[in-house]
Coordinates of C-alpha atoms (C1' of nucleotides) in Angstrom, one line a residue:
Chain A
X71 CA -40.6 -14.7 -37.9
X72 CA -38.8 -17.8 -37.3
X73 CA -40.5 -20.4 -35.6
X74 CA -39.1 -20.5 -31.8
X75 CA -39.4 -24.2 -31.2
X76 CA -37.9 -25.0 -28.6
X77 CA -36.6 -28.8 -28.2
X78 CA -38.4 -30.1 -25.4
X79 CA -38.4 -33.5 -23.8
X80 CA -35.8 -35.9 -21.7
X81 CA -32.4 -34.7 -23.7
X82 CA -29.1 -34.6 -22.9
X83 CA -27.9 -30.7 -23.5
X84 CA -25.7 -32.5 -25.9
X85 CA -28.5 -34.1 -27.9
X86 CA -30.8 -30.9 -27.9
X87 CA -28.0 -29.2 -29.7
X88 CA -27.9 -31.7 -32.3
X89 CA -31.1 -32.0 -33.0
X90 CA -31.6 -28.2 -33.0
X91 CA -28.5 -27.9 -35.2
X92 CA -30.3 -30.6 -37.3
X93 CA -33.4 -28.7 -38.0
X94 CA -31.6 -25.6 -38.5
X95 CA -29.0 -26.6 -41.1
X96 CA -31.2 -28.5 -42.8
X97 CA -33.7 -25.8 -43.3
X98 CA -31.4 -22.9 -44.0
X99 CA -28.0 -24.4 -44.9
X100 CA -24.5 -24.3 -43.7
X101 CA -24.1 -20.7 -44.6
X102 CA -27.1 -19.0 -43.9
X103 CA -27.4 -20.7 -40.8
X104 CA -26.3 -18.6 -37.2
X105 CA -25.1 -20.1 -34.4
X106 CA -27.3 -18.3 -32.2
X107 CA -30.4 -19.7 -33.9
X108 CA -29.3 -23.2 -33.0
X109 CA -28.3 -22.1 -29.4
X110 CA -31.7 -20.5 -29.1
X111 CA -33.7 -23.3 -30.7
X112 CA -31.7 -26.0 -28.3
X113 CA -33.2 -23.4 -25.4
X114 CA -29.5 -23.3 -24.0
X115 CA -26.6 -20.3 -24.8
X116 CA -24.2 -19.8 -27.7
X117 CA -21.1 -20.0 -25.4
X118 CA -22.4 -23.6 -24.4
X119 CA -22.9 -24.9 -28.0
X120 CA -19.0 -24.2 -28.6
X121 CA -18.3 -25.6 -25.3
X122 CA -19.8 -29.1 -26.3
X123 CA -18.9 -29.0 -30.3
X124 CA -16.1 -26.5 -30.6
X125 CA -16.8 -24.6 -33.8
X126 CA -20.3 -24.2 -36.0
X127 CA -18.0 -26.2 -38.9
X128 CA -17.2 -29.3 -36.5
X129 CA -21.0 -29.0 -35.5
X130 CA -22.3 -29.1 -39.2
X131 CA -19.7 -31.9 -40.2
X132 CA -21.3 -34.2 -37.5
X133 CA -24.6 -33.3 -38.9
X134 CA -24.1 -33.7 -42.5
X135 CA -22.3 -36.8 -42.0
X136 CA -25.0 -38.4 -40.0
X137 CA -27.2 -37.3 -42.8
X138 CA -25.3 -39.1 -45.3
X139 CA -25.0 -41.9 -43.7
X140 CA -28.6 -42.3 -43.2
X141 CA -29.1 -42.1 -47.2
X142 CA -26.7 -44.6 -47.7
X143 CA -27.9 -47.0 -45.0
X144 CA -31.2 -47.4 -46.1
X145 CA -29.8 -48.0 -49.7
X146 CA -27.0 -50.6 -48.8
X147 CA -28.5 -53.5 -46.9
X148 CA -31.2 -53.7 -49.2
X149 CA -29.4 -53.5 -52.5
X150 CA -26.5 -56.0 -51.0
X151 CA -29.2 -58.7 -50.0
X152 CA -27.9 -61.6 -52.1
X153 CA -30.9 -63.5 -51.3
X154 CA -33.7 -61.2 -53.2
X155 CA -34.4 -61.1 -57.0
X156 CA -33.9 -57.5 -58.5
X157 CA -37.8 -56.6 -58.3
X158 CA -37.8 -57.2 -54.8
X159 CA -34.7 -55.1 -54.2
X160 CA -36.6 -52.7 -56.1
X161 CA -39.9 -52.7 -54.4
X162 CA -38.1 -52.5 -51.1
X163 CA -35.6 -49.3 -51.7
X164 CA -38.6 -47.2 -53.1
X165 CA -41.1 -48.1 -50.0
X166 CA -38.3 -47.7 -47.5
X167 CA -37.2 -44.7 -48.9
X168 CA -40.5 -42.8 -49.5
X169 CA -41.2 -43.4 -46.0
X170 CA -38.2 -42.1 -44.6
X171 CA -38.6 -39.1 -46.6
X172 CA -42.2 -38.5 -45.5
X173 CA -41.0 -37.9 -42.3
X174 CA -37.5 -36.0 -43.2
X175 CA -38.3 -34.3 -46.3
X176 CA -35.9 -31.7 -46.0
X177 CA -32.6 -34.3 -46.1
X178 CA -31.9 -34.9 -49.9
X179 CA -31.9 -30.9 -50.3
X180 CA -29.8 -30.2 -47.6
X181 CA -27.3 -33.1 -48.6
X182 CA -27.0 -32.0 -52.0
X183 CA -26.9 -28.1 -52.0
X184 CA -24.2 -28.7 -49.5
X185 CA -22.2 -31.3 -51.4
X186 CA -21.8 -28.9 -54.4
X187 CA -19.3 -27.0 -52.2
X188 CA -17.1 -29.5 -51.4
X189 CA -18.2 -32.9 -52.8
X190 CA -14.5 -34.9 -52.7
X191 CA -14.1 -34.8 -49.0
X192 CA -17.2 -36.0 -48.0
X193 CA -17.7 -38.8 -50.5
X194 CA -14.1 -40.0 -50.0
X195 CA -15.1 -40.3 -46.1
X196 CA -18.5 -41.8 -47.1
X197 CA -17.0 -44.6 -49.0
X198 CA -18.9 -43.9 -51.6
X199 CA -16.8 -44.1 -54.4
X200 CA -18.0 -47.0 -56.8
X201 CA -20.6 -47.2 -54.2
X202 CA -23.3 -48.5 -56.7
X203 CA -21.3 -50.4 -58.8
X204 CA -20.1 -52.7 -56.0
X205 CA -23.3 -53.5 -55.1
X206 CA -25.2 -57.0 -55.5
X207 CA -28.2 -55.2 -57.5
X208 CA -25.7 -53.8 -59.7
X209 CA -24.3 -57.3 -60.3
X210 CA -28.0 -58.9 -61.0
X211 CA -29.1 -56.0 -63.3
X212 CA -26.2 -56.5 -65.7
X213 CA -26.7 -60.3 -65.3
X214 CA -30.2 -59.3 -66.6
X215 CA -29.1 -57.4 -69.3
X216 CA -26.6 -59.8 -70.7
X217 CA -29.3 -62.4 -70.5
X218 CA -31.6 -60.5 -72.8
X219 CA -34.0 -60.1 -69.8
X220 CA -33.6 -56.5 -69.2
X221 CA -33.6 -54.0 -72.1
X222 CA -30.2 -53.3 -73.3
X223 CA -29.2 -49.9 -72.2
X224 CA -26.6 -48.7 -69.6
X225 CA -27.9 -50.4 -66.1
X226 CA -26.7 -47.3 -64.4
X227 CA -30.3 -45.7 -66.0
X228 CA -32.5 -47.8 -64.0
X229 CA -30.8 -46.7 -60.8
X230 CA -30.9 -42.9 -62.0
X231 CA -34.7 -43.1 -62.6
X232 CA -35.3 -45.1 -59.7
X233 CA -33.9 -42.5 -57.5
X234 CA -34.9 -39.9 -59.5
X235 CA -38.5 -40.6 -59.0
X236 CA -38.3 -41.3 -55.2
X237 CA -36.1 -38.3 -54.2
X238 CA -37.0 -35.2 -56.9
X239 CA -40.5 -34.6 -56.1
X240 CA -39.2 -34.2 -52.4
X241 CA -36.6 -32.0 -53.5
X242 CA -38.8 -30.2 -55.6
X243 CA -41.9 -29.8 -53.1
X244 CA -42.4 -26.3 -52.7
X245 CA -42.6 -25.5 -56.3
X246 CA -44.6 -28.9 -57.2
X247 CA -46.9 -27.8 -54.3
X248 CA -48.0 -24.8 -55.9
X249 CA -47.5 -25.1 -59.2
X250 CA -49.6 -28.4 -59.0
X251 CA -52.1 -27.0 -56.2
X252 CA -51.7 -29.3 -53.9
X253 CA -51.5 -29.1 -50.0
X254 CA -49.1 -31.1 -47.7
X255 CA -51.4 -34.0 -47.1
X256 CA -52.5 -33.9 -51.0
X257 CA -48.4 -34.1 -51.4
X258 CA -48.2 -37.0 -48.8
X259 CA -50.6 -38.8 -50.2
X260 CA -49.7 -39.1 -53.9
X261 CA -46.4 -39.7 -52.6
X262 CA -47.7 -42.8 -50.8
X263 CA -49.4 -43.8 -53.7
X264 CA -46.0 -44.1 -55.6
X265 CA -44.5 -46.6 -53.2
X266 CA -46.4 -49.1 -55.2
X267 CA -46.4 -47.5 -58.6
X268 CA -42.7 -46.6 -59.0
X269 CA -41.7 -50.4 -59.1
X270 CA -44.0 -51.1 -61.7
X271 CA -43.1 -48.2 -63.7
X272 CA -39.3 -49.4 -63.4
X273 CA -40.5 -52.9 -64.3
X274 CA -42.0 -51.8 -67.3
X275 CA -39.5 -49.7 -68.5
X276 CA -36.8 -52.7 -67.9
X277 CA -38.9 -54.5 -70.4
X278 CA -38.9 -52.3 -73.2
X279 CA -37.5 -53.5 -76.4
Chain B
X1117 CA -8.2 -21.8 -54.7
X1118 CA -11.3 -20.1 -56.5
X1119 CA -10.6 -20.0 -59.9
X1120 CA -10.2 -16.5 -60.8
X1121 CA -12.2 -16.3 -63.9
X1122 CA -12.4 -12.7 -65.2
X1123 CA -15.1 -12.0 -67.1
X1124 CA -14.0 -11.1 -70.9
X1125 CA -15.5 -10.1 -74.2
X1126 CA -17.7 -7.3 -75.4
X1127 CA -20.0 -6.6 -72.4
X1128 CA -21.0 -3.5 -70.7
X1129 CA -20.0 -3.2 -67.2
X1130 CA -23.3 -4.0 -65.6
X1131 CA -23.9 -7.3 -68.0
X1132 CA -20.0 -8.2 -66.7
X1133 CA -21.3 -7.9 -62.8
X1134 CA -24.5 -10.0 -63.7
X1135 CA -22.6 -12.5 -65.8
X1136 CA -20.2 -13.1 -62.7
X1137 CA -22.9 -12.9 -60.1
X1138 CA -24.8 -15.7 -62.0
X1139 CA -21.7 -17.7 -62.2
X1140 CA -21.0 -17.1 -58.0
X1141 CA -24.5 -17.4 -56.7
X1142 CA -25.4 -20.5 -58.6
X1143 CA -22.3 -22.3 -57.3
X1144 CA -22.0 -21.1 -53.6
X1145 CA -25.7 -19.9 -52.9
X1146 CA -26.8 -16.5 -51.5
X1147 CA -25.5 -16.5 -48.1
X1148 CA -22.2 -18.5 -48.8
X1149 CA -21.5 -15.8 -51.9
X1150 CA -19.5 -12.5 -50.9
X1151 CA -20.1 -9.6 -53.1
X1152 CA -16.3 -9.2 -53.3
X1153 CA -16.0 -12.3 -55.0
X1154 CA -18.6 -11.0 -57.6
X1155 CA -17.0 -7.8 -58.3
X1156 CA -13.5 -9.4 -58.7
X1157 CA -15.0 -12.0 -61.0
X1158 CA -16.6 -9.2 -63.0
X1159 CA -13.2 -7.4 -62.8
X1160 CA -14.2 -4.6 -61.2
X1161 CA -14.2 -2.6 -57.8
X1162 CA -17.1 -3.6 -55.2
X1163 CA -18.4 -0.1 -54.6
X1164 CA -19.5 -0.2 -58.4
X1165 CA -21.4 -3.3 -57.6
X1166 CA -23.4 -1.4 -54.9
X1167 CA -23.3 1.7 -57.5
X1168 CA -25.5 -0.4 -60.2
X1169 CA -27.3 -2.6 -58.1
X1170 CA -27.9 -1.3 -54.7
X1171 CA -27.3 -3.9 -52.5
X1172 CA -26.2 -8.0 -52.9
X1173 CA -30.1 -8.9 -51.9
X1174 CA -31.5 -6.6 -55.1
X1175 CA -28.7 -8.0 -57.4
X1176 CA -29.6 -11.8 -56.0
X1177 CA -33.3 -11.3 -56.7
X1178 CA -32.5 -10.2 -60.0
X1179 CA -30.5 -13.6 -60.9
X1180 CA -33.0 -16.0 -59.4
X1181 CA -35.8 -14.1 -61.2
X1182 CA -34.3 -14.6 -64.3
X1183 CA -33.1 -18.2 -63.7
X1184 CA -36.7 -19.2 -62.7
X1185 CA -37.9 -17.3 -65.7
X1186 CA -35.8 -19.8 -68.0
X1187 CA -37.2 -22.9 -66.3
X1188 CA -40.9 -21.7 -66.9
X1189 CA -40.2 -20.6 -70.2
X1190 CA -38.7 -23.9 -71.6
X1191 CA -41.9 -25.5 -70.3
X1192 CA -44.5 -22.9 -70.9
X1193 CA -44.2 -22.8 -74.8
X1194 CA -44.4 -26.3 -75.1
X1195 CA -47.0 -27.2 -72.7
X1196 CA -49.3 -24.7 -74.0
X1197 CA -49.0 -25.7 -77.8
X1198 CA -52.5 -26.4 -78.5
X1199 CA -51.2 -28.1 -82.0
X1200 CA -49.1 -30.9 -80.7
X1201 CA -49.9 -34.1 -78.9
X1202 CA -49.1 -35.3 -75.8
X1203 CA -46.3 -37.5 -76.9
X1204 CA -44.7 -34.7 -79.1
X1205 CA -44.8 -32.5 -75.9
X1206 CA -43.2 -35.1 -74.1
X1207 CA -40.6 -35.4 -76.4
X1208 CA -40.2 -31.7 -77.2
X1209 CA -40.0 -31.2 -73.2
X1210 CA -37.5 -33.8 -72.1
X1211 CA -35.2 -32.9 -75.4
X1212 CA -35.2 -29.2 -74.8
X1213 CA -34.8 -29.5 -71.2
X1214 CA -31.8 -31.9 -71.3
X1215 CA -29.8 -29.4 -73.9
X1216 CA -30.6 -26.7 -71.4
X1217 CA -29.2 -28.4 -68.4
X1218 CA -26.2 -29.8 -70.0
X1219 CA -24.9 -26.1 -70.7
X1220 CA -26.3 -24.6 -67.4
X1221 CA -26.4 -28.1 -65.1
X1222 CA -26.4 -25.9 -62.1
X1223 CA -29.4 -24.2 -62.0
X1224 CA -32.0 -26.3 -60.8
X1225 CA -29.9 -27.2 -57.6
X1226 CA -29.5 -23.3 -57.1
X1227 CA -33.0 -22.3 -57.5
X1228 CA -34.2 -25.0 -55.3
X1229 CA -32.0 -24.8 -52.4
X1230 CA -32.6 -20.8 -52.2
X1231 CA -36.2 -21.7 -52.9
X1232 CA -36.8 -23.4 -49.5
X1233 CA -35.9 -20.2 -47.7
X1234 CA -39.0 -18.1 -48.8
X1235 CA -40.9 -19.8 -51.4
X1236 CA -43.8 -17.7 -51.3
X1237 CA -42.7 -14.6 -52.7
X1238 CA -41.0 -15.9 -55.7
X1239 CA -43.7 -18.0 -56.4
X1240 CA -46.4 -15.5 -56.8
X1241 CA -44.4 -13.3 -58.4
X1242 CA -43.5 -15.7 -61.0
X1243 CA -47.1 -16.6 -61.5
X1244 CA -46.1 -20.4 -60.8
X1245 CA -49.6 -21.0 -58.8
X1246 CA -51.5 -23.5 -60.5
X1247 CA -49.0 -23.1 -63.6
X1248 CA -49.0 -27.0 -64.4
X1249 CA -52.6 -27.3 -64.3
X1250 CA -53.2 -24.4 -66.6
X1251 CA -51.4 -26.2 -69.5
X1252 CA -52.9 -27.4 -72.4
X1253 CA -50.4 -30.4 -71.7
X1254 CA -52.4 -31.3 -68.4
X1255 CA -55.9 -30.8 -70.0
X1256 CA -54.9 -33.4 -72.5
X1257 CA -53.7 -35.5 -69.6
X1258 CA -56.7 -35.8 -68.3
X1259 CA -58.8 -36.2 -71.3
X1260 CA -56.5 -39.3 -72.0
X1261 CA -57.0 -40.6 -69.0
X1262 CA -60.9 -40.1 -68.9
X1263 CA -60.9 -41.7 -72.5
X1264 CA -59.0 -44.8 -71.4
X1265 CA -56.1 -44.3 -73.3
X1266 CA -53.7 -43.8 -70.3
X1267 CA -53.2 -45.5 -66.8
X1268 CA -56.1 -44.2 -64.4
X1269 CA -53.9 -42.7 -61.9
X1270 CA -53.3 -38.9 -60.6
X1271 CA -52.1 -37.3 -64.0
X1272 CA -49.6 -35.0 -61.7
X1273 CA -47.7 -38.6 -61.3
X1274 CA -46.5 -38.1 -65.2
X1275 CA -45.5 -34.7 -65.0
X1276 CA -43.6 -35.4 -61.7
X1277 CA -42.0 -38.5 -63.3
X1278 CA -40.9 -36.7 -66.6
X1279 CA -39.4 -33.7 -64.5
X1280 CA -37.6 -36.1 -62.0
X1281 CA -35.8 -38.1 -64.6
X1282 CA -34.7 -35.3 -66.6
X1283 CA -34.0 -33.0 -63.7
X1284 CA -32.8 -34.9 -61.0
X1285 CA -29.2 -36.4 -62.4
X1286 CA -28.0 -33.0 -63.0
X1287 CA -29.0 -32.1 -59.0
X1288 CA -27.4 -35.0 -57.9
X1289 CA -24.4 -35.4 -60.1
X1290 CA -21.5 -35.1 -57.9
X1291 CA -22.9 -38.2 -56.3
X1292 CA -23.7 -40.0 -59.1
X1293 CA -20.5 -39.6 -60.6
X1294 CA -18.6 -40.7 -57.9
X1295 CA -21.0 -43.4 -56.7
X1296 CA -21.2 -44.5 -60.1
X1297 CA -17.7 -44.0 -61.2
X1298 CA -18.6 -41.8 -64.0
X1299 CA -16.1 -38.8 -65.6
X1300 CA -17.8 -35.6 -67.0
X1301 CA -17.9 -36.7 -70.1
X1302 CA -19.4 -40.3 -69.5
X1303 CA -22.1 -38.6 -67.4
X1304 CA -23.3 -36.1 -70.6
X1305 CA -23.3 -38.9 -72.6
X1306 CA -25.4 -40.6 -70.6
X1307 CA -27.7 -37.6 -70.7
X1308 CA -28.1 -37.2 -74.1
X1309 CA -28.9 -41.1 -74.3
X1310 CA -31.8 -40.0 -72.0
X1311 CA -33.3 -37.6 -74.6
X1312 CA -34.6 -40.5 -76.4
X1313 CA -35.2 -43.0 -73.6
X1314 CA -37.1 -40.8 -71.1
X1315 CA -40.3 -40.4 -73.9
X1316 CA -40.4 -44.4 -74.0
X1317 CA -40.1 -45.0 -70.5
X1318 CA -43.1 -42.4 -69.9
X1319 CA -45.2 -44.0 -72.8
X1320 CA -44.6 -47.5 -71.1
X1321 CA -45.8 -46.0 -67.9
X1322 CA -48.5 -44.4 -69.1
X1323 CA -50.0 -47.8 -71.0
X1324 CA -50.1 -49.6 -68.2
X1325 CA -53.0 -50.8 -66.7
Chain C
dG973 C1' -18.2 5.8 -63.9
dT974 C1' -14.6 4.3 -61.4
dC975 C1' -11.9 4.0 -57.5
dT976 C1' -9.8 3.8 -52.3
dA977 C1' -10.7 4.5 -47.7
dT978 C1' -13.9 4.0 -44.1
dA979 C1' -18.3 3.5 -41.2
dT980 C1' -21.4 0.3 -39.5
dA981 C1' -23.3 -4.2 -38.5
dC982 C1' -22.8 -9.0 -37.7
dG983 C1' -21.7 -13.8 -36.3
dG984 C1' -18.2 -16.8 -34.7
dA985 C1' -15.6 -18.0 -30.6
dT986 C1' -13.4 -17.2 -26.1
dA987 C1' -12.8 -15.0 -20.9
dG988 C1' -13.8 -15.2 -16.6
dA989 C1' -17.6 -15.3 -13.1
dC990 C1' -20.7 -18.6 -10.8
Chain D
dG1040 C1' -21.8 -27.2 -16.9
dT1041 C1' -24.0 -22.7 -17.8
dC1042 C1' -24.1 -18.1 -18.0
dT1043 C1' -22.9 -12.8 -19.4
dA1044 C1' -20.0 -9.9 -21.6
dT1045 C1' -16.7 -8.7 -25.0
dC1046 C1' -13.1 -9.6 -28.4
dC1047 C1' -12.4 -9.4 -33.4
dG1048 C1' -12.5 -10.6 -37.7
dT1049 C1' -15.4 -10.3 -41.7
dA1050 C1' -18.7 -8.6 -45.2
dT1051 C1' -21.9 -5.0 -47.0
dA1052 C1' -22.5 -0.5 -47.6
dT1053 C1' -21.6 4.3 -48.6
dA1054 C1' -18.7 8.6 -48.5
dG1055 C1' -16.0 11.3 -51.3
dA1056 C1' -12.2 12.0 -54.3
dC1057 C1' -11.1 11.6 -59.2

DNA sequence: GTCTATATACGGATAGAC
DNA sequence: GTCTATCCGTATATAGAC
């Protein structure tokens, strides 16, 4: 029995459809989603969905683009702030990202699982090519390694570790919750703890010889 | 244009279908997969697929179960070996798992994205309930924390960190490759480096005050 | 066991009334 | 803008010949 959560509140029809679409697409993925389900969740008729968005695919592209934007946006500002130190950037990214994921835990899995079908198009449309490399964060990291202040390994390792430790628990949450006997609330407590812990862990990694 | 890789070699028809099904399901997910595509990849007719496996769903369940088995199996043996130290277990899990993922990089995303639809059934069928907690690894880890040898945080954090740093790069590989301007080969080189690096990083985390 | 042909259902999209 | 009714392509599954 799928829950029949109708979208309520003071939204235009177009907004209600988008909200419903985001929920259903995120939960079930593109192929498993029926436009009828979106319409029902939005409290409108199927025909109206097509009236506003022309097709399932166009609606989906919109939602996906916005999801990727949210992802990219929450990294970009912080990683490119010329004024902050490497350490500060890490603290800010980790903290901001975990806050975001606690409220929207389904987005990473949604993006990653759909991306495997046609990565090229979206990645170029989003300007993600070389995105990490062009950040101020990456330049600082390279300098720190060159100066011997950070362990001499490929700088991407630290970026990967940071994103992994922040994002993966949310991606694997159903497995982690049952394999680690956690309830929703315990899980969120653990994730909140990680806002302080992950930066410390990364710093420790960077100092290793 | 989907590649028309027919399954060749000395396999029975049933095996060929399963091999083809694993490839197509892993790449596209359940809903986006057409049984016709599996049949074509297996070099047989659509009707024959139903002759052997009754339905798309039954075939899928089989593939999913085997994928989860592979995941669980590669952890279970190592984590429950009473004779090895905590450190040794970590080294073995990380190394074995990365080797597995380099050859089968699509499995985690496949499992995790399908699991979000109906986690309960598969998790209970797989005996994953409390799986982590019942391991010898977890007992050793708790003892080490109690003895003050490991930082006093929730032991699951370290398990999460290990799995995150190992698995996540493969789950996010399309994004990482383009955002970090890596080719397939560079990516694998990096992952191979991580077989040695991740255990060191975990040890450093565990020693923090 | 393996095939061709087909029944049947489902889902996206549109026509047309209001 | 919003609805009801319907069209039509597509995908699973089966019947039945070989």
